[in-house]
Coordinates of C-alpha atoms in Angstrom, one line a residue:
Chain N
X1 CA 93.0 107.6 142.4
X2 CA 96.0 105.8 140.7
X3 CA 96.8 106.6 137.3
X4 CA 97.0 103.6 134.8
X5 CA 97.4 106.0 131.8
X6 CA 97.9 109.6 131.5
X7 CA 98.5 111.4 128.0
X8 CA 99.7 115.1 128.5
X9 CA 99.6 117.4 125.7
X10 CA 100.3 114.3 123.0
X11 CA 100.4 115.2 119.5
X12 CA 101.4 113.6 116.5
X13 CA 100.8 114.4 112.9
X14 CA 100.4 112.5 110.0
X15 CA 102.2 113.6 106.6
X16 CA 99.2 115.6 105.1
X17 CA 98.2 117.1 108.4
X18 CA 96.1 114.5 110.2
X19 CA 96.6 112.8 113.8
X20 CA 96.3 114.3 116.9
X21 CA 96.8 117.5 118.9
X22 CA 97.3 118.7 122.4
X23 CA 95.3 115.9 123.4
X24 CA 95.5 115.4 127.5
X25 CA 93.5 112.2 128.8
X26 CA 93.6 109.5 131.7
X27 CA 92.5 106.3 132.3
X28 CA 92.3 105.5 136.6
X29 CA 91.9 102.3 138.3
X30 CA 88.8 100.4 138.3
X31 CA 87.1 102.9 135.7
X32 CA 86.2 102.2 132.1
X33 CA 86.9 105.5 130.0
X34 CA 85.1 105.3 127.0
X35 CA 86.5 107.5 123.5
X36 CA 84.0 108.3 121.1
X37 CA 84.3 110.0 117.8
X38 CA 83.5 109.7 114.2
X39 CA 85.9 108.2 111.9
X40 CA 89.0 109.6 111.4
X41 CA 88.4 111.5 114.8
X42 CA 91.8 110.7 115.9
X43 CA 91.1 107.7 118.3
X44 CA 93.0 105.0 116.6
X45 CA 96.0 107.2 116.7
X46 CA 95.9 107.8 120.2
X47 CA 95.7 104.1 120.9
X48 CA 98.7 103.5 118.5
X49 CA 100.5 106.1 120.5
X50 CA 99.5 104.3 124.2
X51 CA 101.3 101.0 122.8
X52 CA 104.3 102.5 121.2
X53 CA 102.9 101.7 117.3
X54 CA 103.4 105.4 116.8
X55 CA 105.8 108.2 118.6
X56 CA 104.6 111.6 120.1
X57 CA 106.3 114.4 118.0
X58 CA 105.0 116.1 121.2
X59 CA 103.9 115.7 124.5
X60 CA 104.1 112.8 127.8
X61 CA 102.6 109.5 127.7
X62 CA 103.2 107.3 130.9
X63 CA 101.6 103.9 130.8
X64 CA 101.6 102.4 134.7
X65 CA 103.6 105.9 135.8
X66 CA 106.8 105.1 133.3
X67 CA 106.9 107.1 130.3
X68 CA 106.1 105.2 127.4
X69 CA 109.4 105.5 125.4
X70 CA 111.3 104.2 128.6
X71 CA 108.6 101.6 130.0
X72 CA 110.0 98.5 130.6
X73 CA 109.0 94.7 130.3
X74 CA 107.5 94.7 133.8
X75 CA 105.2 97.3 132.9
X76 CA 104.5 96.4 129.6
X77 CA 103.5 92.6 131.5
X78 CA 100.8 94.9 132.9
X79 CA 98.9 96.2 129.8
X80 CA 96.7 94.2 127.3
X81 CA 95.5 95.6 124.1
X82 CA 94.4 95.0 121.0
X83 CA 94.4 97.8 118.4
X84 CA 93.8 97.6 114.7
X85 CA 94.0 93.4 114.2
X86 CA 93.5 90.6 117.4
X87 CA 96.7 88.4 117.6
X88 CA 95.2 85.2 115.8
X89 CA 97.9 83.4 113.9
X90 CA 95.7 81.2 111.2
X91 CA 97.5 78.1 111.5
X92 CA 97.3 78.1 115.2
X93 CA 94.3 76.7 116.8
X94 CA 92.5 79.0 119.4
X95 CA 94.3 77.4 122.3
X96 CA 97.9 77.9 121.0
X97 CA 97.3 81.2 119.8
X98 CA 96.8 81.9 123.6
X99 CA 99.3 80.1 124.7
X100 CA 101.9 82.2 122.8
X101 CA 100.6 85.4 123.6
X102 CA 100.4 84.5 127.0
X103 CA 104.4 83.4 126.5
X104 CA 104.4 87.3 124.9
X105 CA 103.2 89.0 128.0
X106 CA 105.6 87.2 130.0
X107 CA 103.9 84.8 132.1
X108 CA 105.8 82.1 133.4
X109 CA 105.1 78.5 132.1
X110 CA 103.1 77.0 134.8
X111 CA 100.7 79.5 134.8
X112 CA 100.1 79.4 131.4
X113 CA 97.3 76.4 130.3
X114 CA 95.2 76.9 133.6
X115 CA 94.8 80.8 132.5
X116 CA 93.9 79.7 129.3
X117 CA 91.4 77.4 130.4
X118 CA 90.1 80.2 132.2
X119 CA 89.7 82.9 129.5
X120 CA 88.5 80.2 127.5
X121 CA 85.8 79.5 129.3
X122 CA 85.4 83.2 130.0
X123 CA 84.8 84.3 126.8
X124 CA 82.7 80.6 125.7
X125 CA 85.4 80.2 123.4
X126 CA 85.9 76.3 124.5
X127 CA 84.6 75.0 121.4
X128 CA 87.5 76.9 119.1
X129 CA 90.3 75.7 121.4
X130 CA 91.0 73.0 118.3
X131 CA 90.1 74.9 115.9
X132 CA 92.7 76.9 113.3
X133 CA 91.9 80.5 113.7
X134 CA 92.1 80.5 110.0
X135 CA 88.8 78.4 110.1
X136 CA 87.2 81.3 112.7
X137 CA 84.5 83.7 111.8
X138 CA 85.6 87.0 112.0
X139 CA 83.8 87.9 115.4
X140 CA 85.8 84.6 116.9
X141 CA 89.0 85.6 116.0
X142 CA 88.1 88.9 117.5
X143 CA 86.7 87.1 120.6
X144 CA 90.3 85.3 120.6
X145 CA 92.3 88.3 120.5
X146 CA 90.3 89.8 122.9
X147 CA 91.0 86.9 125.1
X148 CA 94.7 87.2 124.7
X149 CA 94.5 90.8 125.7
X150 CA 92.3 89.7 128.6
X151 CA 93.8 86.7 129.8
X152 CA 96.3 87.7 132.3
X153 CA 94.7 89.9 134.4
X154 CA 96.6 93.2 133.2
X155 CA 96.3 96.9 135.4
X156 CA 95.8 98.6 132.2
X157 CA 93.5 97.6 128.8
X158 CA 93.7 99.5 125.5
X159 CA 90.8 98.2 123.6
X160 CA 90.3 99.7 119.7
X161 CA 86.4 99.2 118.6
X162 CA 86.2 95.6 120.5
X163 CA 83.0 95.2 119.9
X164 CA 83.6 95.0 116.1
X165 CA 82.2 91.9 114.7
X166 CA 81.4 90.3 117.8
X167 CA 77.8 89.0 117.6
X168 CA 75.9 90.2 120.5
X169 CA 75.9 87.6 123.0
X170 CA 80.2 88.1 122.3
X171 CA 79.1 91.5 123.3
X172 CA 77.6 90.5 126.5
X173 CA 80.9 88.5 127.4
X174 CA 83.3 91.2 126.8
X175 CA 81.3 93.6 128.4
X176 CA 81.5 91.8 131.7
X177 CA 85.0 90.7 131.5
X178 CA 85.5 94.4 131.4
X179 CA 83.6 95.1 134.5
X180 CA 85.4 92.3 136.3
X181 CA 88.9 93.6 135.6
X182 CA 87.7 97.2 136.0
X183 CA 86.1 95.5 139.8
X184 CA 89.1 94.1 140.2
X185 CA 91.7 97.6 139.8
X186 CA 92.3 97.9 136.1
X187 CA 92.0 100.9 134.1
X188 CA 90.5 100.2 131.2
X189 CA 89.8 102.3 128.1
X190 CA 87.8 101.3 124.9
X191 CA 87.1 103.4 122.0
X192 CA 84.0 103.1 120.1
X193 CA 81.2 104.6 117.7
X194 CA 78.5 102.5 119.5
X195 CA 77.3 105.0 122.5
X196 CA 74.3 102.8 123.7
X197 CA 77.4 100.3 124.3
X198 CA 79.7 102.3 125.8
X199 CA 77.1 103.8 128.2
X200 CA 76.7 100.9 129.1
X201 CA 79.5 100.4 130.8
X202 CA 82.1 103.4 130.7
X203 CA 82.6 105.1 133.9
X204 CA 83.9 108.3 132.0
X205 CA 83.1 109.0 127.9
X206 CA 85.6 111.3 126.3
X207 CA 84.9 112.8 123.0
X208 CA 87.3 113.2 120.3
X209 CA 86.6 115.4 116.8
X210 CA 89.3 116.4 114.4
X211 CA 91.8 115.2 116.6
X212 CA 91.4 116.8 119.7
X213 CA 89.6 116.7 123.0
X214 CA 86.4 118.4 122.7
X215 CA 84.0 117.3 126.0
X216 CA 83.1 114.8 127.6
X217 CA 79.6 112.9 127.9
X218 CA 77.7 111.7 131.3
X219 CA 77.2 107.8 130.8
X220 CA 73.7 108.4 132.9
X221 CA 72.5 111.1 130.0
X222 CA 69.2 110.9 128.8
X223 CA 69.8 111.5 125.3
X224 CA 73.7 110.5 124.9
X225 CA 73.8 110.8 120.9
X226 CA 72.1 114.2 120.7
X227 CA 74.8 115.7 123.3
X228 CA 77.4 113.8 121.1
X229 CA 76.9 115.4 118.1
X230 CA 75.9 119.0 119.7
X231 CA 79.7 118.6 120.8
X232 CA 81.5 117.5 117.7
X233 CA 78.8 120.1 115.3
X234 CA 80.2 122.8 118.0
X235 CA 84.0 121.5 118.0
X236 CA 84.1 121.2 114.1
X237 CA 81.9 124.5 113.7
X238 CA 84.6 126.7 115.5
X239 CA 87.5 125.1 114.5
X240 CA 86.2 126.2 110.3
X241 CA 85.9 129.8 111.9
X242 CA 89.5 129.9 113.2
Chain G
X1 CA 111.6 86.7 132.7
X2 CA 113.8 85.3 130.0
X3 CA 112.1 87.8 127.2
X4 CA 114.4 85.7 123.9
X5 CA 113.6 82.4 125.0
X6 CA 110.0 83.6 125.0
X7 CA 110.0 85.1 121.9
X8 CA 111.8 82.2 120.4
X9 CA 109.3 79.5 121.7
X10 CA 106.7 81.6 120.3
X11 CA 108.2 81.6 116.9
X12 CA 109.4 78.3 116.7
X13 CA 106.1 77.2 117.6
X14 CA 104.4 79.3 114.9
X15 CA 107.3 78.3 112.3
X16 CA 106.6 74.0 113.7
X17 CA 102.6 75.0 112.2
X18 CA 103.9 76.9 109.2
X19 CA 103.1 75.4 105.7
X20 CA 105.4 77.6 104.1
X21 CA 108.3 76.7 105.9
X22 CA 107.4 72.7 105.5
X23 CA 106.8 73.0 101.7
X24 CA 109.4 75.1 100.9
X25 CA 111.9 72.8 102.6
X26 CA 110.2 69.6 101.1
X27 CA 110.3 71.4 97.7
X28 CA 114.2 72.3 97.7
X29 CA 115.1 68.7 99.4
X30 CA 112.9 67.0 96.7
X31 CA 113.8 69.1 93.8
X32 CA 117.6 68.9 94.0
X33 CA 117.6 64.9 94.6
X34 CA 115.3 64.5 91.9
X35 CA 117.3 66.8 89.4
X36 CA 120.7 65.7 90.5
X37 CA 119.7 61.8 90.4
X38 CA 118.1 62.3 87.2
X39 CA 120.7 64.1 86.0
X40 CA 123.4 61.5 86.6
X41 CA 121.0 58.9 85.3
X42 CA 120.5 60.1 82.4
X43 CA 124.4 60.3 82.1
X44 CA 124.9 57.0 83.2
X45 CA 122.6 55.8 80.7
X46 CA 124.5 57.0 77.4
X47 CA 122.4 60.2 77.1
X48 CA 125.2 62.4 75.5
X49 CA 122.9 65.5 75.1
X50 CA 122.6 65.7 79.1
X51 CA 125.8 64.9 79.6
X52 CA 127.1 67.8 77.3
X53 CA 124.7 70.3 78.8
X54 CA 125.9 69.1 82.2
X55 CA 129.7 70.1 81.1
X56 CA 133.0 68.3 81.9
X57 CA 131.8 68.3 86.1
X58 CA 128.9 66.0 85.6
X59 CA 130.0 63.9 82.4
X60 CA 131.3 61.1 84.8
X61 CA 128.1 60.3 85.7
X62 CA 129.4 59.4 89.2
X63 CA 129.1 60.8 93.3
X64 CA 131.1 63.6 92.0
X65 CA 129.0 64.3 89.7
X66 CA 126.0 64.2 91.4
X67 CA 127.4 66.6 94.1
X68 CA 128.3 69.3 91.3
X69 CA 124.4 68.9 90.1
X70 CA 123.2 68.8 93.3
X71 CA 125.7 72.2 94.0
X72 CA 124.6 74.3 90.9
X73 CA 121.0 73.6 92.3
X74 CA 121.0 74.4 95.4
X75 CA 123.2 77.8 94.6
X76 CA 120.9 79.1 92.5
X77 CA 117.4 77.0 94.0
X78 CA 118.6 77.4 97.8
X79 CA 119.1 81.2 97.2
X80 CA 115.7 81.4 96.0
X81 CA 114.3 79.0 98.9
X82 CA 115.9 80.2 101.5
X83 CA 114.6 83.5 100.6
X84 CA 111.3 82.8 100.4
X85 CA 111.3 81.3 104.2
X86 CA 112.9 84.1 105.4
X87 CA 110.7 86.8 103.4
X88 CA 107.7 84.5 105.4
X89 CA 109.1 84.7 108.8
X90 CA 109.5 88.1 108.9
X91 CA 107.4 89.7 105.9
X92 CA 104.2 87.4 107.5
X93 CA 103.3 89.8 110.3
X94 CA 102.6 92.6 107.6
X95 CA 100.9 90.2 105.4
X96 CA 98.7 88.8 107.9
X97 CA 98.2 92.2 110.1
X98 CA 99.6 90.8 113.3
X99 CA 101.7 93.1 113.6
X100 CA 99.7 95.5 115.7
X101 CA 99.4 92.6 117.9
X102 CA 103.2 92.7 118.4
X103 CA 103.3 96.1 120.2
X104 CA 103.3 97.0 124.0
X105 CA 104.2 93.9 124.8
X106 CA 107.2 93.2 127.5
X107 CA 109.1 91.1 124.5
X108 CA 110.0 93.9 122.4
X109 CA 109.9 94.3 118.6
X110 CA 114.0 93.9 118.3
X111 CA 113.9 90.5 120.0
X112 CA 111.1 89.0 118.4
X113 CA 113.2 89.7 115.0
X114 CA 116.4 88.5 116.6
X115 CA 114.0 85.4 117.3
X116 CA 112.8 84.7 113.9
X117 CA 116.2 85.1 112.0
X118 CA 117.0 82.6 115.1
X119 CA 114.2 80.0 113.9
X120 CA 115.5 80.8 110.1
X121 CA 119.1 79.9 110.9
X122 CA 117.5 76.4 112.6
X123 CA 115.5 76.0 109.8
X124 CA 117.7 76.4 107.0
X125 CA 120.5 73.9 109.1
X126 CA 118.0 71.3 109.1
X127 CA 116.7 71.9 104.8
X128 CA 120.4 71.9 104.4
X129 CA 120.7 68.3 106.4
X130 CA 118.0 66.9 105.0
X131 CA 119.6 67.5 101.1
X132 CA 123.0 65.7 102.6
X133 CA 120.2 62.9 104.1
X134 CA 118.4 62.2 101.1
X135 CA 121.4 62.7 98.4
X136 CA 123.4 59.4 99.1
X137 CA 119.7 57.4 99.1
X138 CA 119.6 58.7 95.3
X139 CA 123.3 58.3 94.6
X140 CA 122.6 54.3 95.4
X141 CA 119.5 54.5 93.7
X142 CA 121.1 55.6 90.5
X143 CA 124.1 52.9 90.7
X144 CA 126.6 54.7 92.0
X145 CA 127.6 52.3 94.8
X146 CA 128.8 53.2 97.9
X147 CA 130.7 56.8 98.1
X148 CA 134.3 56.9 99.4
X149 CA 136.1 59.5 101.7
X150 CA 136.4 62.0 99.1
X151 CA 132.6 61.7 98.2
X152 CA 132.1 61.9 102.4
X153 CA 133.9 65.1 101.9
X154 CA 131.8 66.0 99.5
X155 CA 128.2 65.5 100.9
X156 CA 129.9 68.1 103.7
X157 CA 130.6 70.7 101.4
X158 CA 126.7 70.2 99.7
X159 CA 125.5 71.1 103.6
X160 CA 128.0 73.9 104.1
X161 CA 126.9 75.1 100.8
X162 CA 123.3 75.2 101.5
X163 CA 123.7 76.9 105.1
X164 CA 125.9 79.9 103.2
X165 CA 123.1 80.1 101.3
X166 CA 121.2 80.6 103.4
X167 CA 123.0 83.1 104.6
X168 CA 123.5 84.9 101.6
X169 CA 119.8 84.7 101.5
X170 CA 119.2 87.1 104.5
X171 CA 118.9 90.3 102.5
X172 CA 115.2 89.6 101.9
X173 CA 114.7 89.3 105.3
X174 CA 115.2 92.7 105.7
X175 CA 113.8 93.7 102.4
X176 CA 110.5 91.8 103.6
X177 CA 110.9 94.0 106.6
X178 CA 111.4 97.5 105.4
X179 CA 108.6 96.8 102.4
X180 CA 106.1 95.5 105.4
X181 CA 105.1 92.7 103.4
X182 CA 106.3 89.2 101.3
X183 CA 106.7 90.6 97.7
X184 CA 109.7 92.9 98.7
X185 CA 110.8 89.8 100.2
X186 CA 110.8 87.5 97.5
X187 CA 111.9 90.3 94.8
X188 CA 114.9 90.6 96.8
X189 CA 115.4 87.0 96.7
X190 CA 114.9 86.9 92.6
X191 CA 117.2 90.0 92.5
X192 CA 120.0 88.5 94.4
X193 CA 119.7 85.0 92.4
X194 CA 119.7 87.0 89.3
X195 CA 123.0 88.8 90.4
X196 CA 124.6 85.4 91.3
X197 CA 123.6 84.3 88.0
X198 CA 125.3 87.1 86.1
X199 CA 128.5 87.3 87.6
X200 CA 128.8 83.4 87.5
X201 CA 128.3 83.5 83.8
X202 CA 130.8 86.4 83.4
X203 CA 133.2 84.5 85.6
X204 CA 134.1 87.5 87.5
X205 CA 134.0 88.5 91.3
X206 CA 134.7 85.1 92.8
X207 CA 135.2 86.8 95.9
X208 CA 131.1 88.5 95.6
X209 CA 129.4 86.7 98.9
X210 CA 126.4 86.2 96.7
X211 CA 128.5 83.8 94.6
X212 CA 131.4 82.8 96.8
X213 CA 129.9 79.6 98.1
X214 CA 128.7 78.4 94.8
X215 CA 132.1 78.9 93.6
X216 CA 134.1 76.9 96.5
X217 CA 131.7 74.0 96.3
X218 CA 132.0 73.6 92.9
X219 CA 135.7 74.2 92.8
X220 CA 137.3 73.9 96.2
X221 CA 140.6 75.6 96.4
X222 CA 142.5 77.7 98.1
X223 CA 141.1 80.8 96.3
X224 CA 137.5 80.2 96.3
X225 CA 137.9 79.1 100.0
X226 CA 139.8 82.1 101.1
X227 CA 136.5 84.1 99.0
X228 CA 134.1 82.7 101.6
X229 CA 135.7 85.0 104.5
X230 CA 133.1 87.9 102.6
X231 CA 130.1 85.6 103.0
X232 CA 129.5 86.3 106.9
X233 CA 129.3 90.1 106.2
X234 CA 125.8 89.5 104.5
X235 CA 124.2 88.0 107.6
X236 CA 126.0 90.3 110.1
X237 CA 124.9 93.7 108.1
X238 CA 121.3 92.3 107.3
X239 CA 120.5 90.6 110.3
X240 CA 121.7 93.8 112.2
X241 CA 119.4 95.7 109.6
X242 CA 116.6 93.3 110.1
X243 CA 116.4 94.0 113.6
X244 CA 116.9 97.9 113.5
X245 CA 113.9 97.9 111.2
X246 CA 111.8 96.1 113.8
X247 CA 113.1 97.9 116.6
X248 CA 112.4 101.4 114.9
X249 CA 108.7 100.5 113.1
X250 CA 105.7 102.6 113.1
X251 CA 102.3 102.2 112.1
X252 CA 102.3 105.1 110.1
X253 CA 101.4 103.9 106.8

């Protein structure tokens, strides 16, 4: 197993006490790990913290084996992610917009329009390729982002609640351009509240509650939501005792 | 892989789409022609009340004149301009949420700002050419004939003025920067105009950068030249700023 991402012991606080705590977690090649929580569980933090939008207080993160405060460009041309908002500039037509994030990850010129006629077509996003993203529906500009993210084949994918707004054959698309990537060596992880979806497709399904590790679900479960929240009642139970 | 000239094609291609950045630079171009040529015309044409508004500089109602018009505009109306396109290039990543987009990426944070304040510096050379293009169209529109060697001279200073503007300008950059959005920006911008404005009217602290160019263009000598040599300080500290701010930010408010 190679290790795309591995957190060790990561915490980071918010002023007034939120984030994250002791949290250990890795993504391997060719698996789709899958964190699920409620809101304000924690996982938005730790994806800010994968991509260097937020620094541990404590703890290791290495992203492709280099620790994430040190990683350089050549590993950073290996990760695709999109956390919070999609990289959709709205005077830019679809097209452009992926041209210049493209020119962002470092891919050399030449490569450039035939990968983005790829992705394009990919994620059926053909007909938008004119269009301003300012004209987009929201689940098009997330498509678009997602296809920036996507676009250059990366080893490792951060993915915050992808499936927001997309419309569900957008869904359908993303969910195999996962597998493909995953298929083809990447590690990929994607947060979510959706479990039918992510069981779906996750190889692993973490679960996070009050900012912290607390179990892990089997993908293959029968009854995937009850397990969930027998996990975060117990995790949230005990932590009130203590 | 050349990480700046990446980062720069990027902006510069997202600054060639930008409506701001067109109208902003149509706007000042437009507005100090128009102003200064009316101005002069309405000197020209007997109009005493203009002409004593428009002091002993402008009450020839020739190319000088319309250069010291066109100066007091674009020293207080560049400032403002100029700051504005700045507070977009950078403040515009907040405004629009992209900036989460510009994390873990192999161009990092530091050189994408170094980029934009790149495409700023471009941008503002080419408003400030386009006043020096369009100004002599206006001066033979409004009669003046054709301008000699000291009116040449003249037209240069108008262009160095608006590029030390521009450069005075750069503070709301960084304010744009550190308030993660335009308003801080564009605050900064009114703030520093209103500055410039006082200490012009108190006629003190020619040697300020924030008023220094207006100064020398209006009055070139060898004091208000010599006052300039403060003006590059502004860019240096705030573009270095600019870029620490970028280098350093978290998402954690």
């Amino acid at each position: 197993m190679t290790d795309r991402l591995r957190l060790t012991g990561v915490t980071r606080a918010y002023r007034g006490g939120a984030g994250v705590r002791g949290v250990d977690l890795d993504v391997q090649a060719g698996e789709v790990h899958a964190l699920v929580g409620l809101n304000g569980a924690g996982k938005s933090t730790l994806m800010k913290l994968m991509v260097g939008m937020l620094r541990p207080d404590a703890g290791e993160l290495a992203v492709l084996g280099a620790d994430v405060r040190v990683a350089g460009p050549d590993r950073w041309a290996r990760v695709g992610a999109v956390i919070e908002y999609p990289l959709a500039y709205g005077e830019l037509d679809g097209r452009t917009n992926l041209e210049l994030a493209a020119r962002l990850r470092g891919v050399p010129a030449r490569r450039i329009r035939p990968m983005v006629d790829d992705v394009l077509a990919e994620l059926d996003l053909h007909r938008y390729a004119g269009v301003p993203a300012r004209r987009m529906s929201l689940g098009n500009k997330q498509r678009l982002g997602l296809a920036a993210a996507l676009q250059h084949r990366p080893d490792l994918i951060v993915l915050d609640e992808p499936t927001n707004a997309l419309d569900p054959a957008g869904i359908i698309l993303l969910r195999e351009a996962l597998l493909r990537r995953a298929a083809d060596g990447a590690g990929v992880l994607v947060s979510s509240h959706h479990l039918d979806e992510v069981a779906r497709i996750a190889t692993r399904i973490t679960v996070i509650a009050d900012g912290r590790v607390v179990g892990r679900l089997d993908p293959d479960g029968v009854d995937i939501e009850r397990s969930f929240f027998a996990l975060v009642h117990a995790a949230t139970t005990s932590r009130a005792r203590s | 892989m050349n990480l700046f000239r990446a980062a720069l094609a990027v902006e510069a291609g997202k600054a060639r789409a930008a409506r701001v950045l067109w109208a902003t630079g149509i706007l000042l171009t437009m507005g100090v022609a128009a102003l200064a040529g009316g101005m002069v015309a309405a000197v020209r044409s007997g109009n005493a009340e203009v002409a004593a508004k428009m002091g002993p500089a402008a009450a020839t109602g020739d190319w000088s004149a319309l250069l010291a018009v066109a100066a007091q505009i674009t020293a207080a109306g560049g400032l403002l301009a100029f700051g504005v396109g700045v507070s977009w290039l950078t403040g515009r990543e907040f405004a629009d949420r992209t900036i989460s987009a510009l994390f873990g990426l192999p161009v990092g944070r530091g050189t994408i700002a170094t980029a934009k304040l790149a495409v700023y510096a471009g941008w503002a050379l080419a408003v400030s050419a386009a006043v020096c293009l369009v100004l002599p169209v206006v001066g033979l529109l409004v009669g003046l004939g054709l301008p000699t060697a000291a009116d040449a001279a003249g037209l240069a200073r108008q262009f160095a003025l608006g590029v030390l503007t521009a450069l005075i300008a750069m503070p709301a950059g960084w304010a744009a920067s550190l308030g993660r959005g335009l308003l801080p920006g564009i605050a900064t911008a009114v703030g520093l105009l209103v500055v410039a404005q006082v200490v012009a009217i108190a006629d003190v602290g020619g040697w300020i950068p924030f008023v220094a160019p207006a100064f020398w263009a209006l009055a070139p000598s060898r004091a208000t030249a010599a006052a300039l040599v403060t003006v590059p300080l502004v860019p240096a500290a705030f573009g270095v700023a600019t870029v620490w701010v970028w280098r350093r930010l978290q998402m954690d408010r």
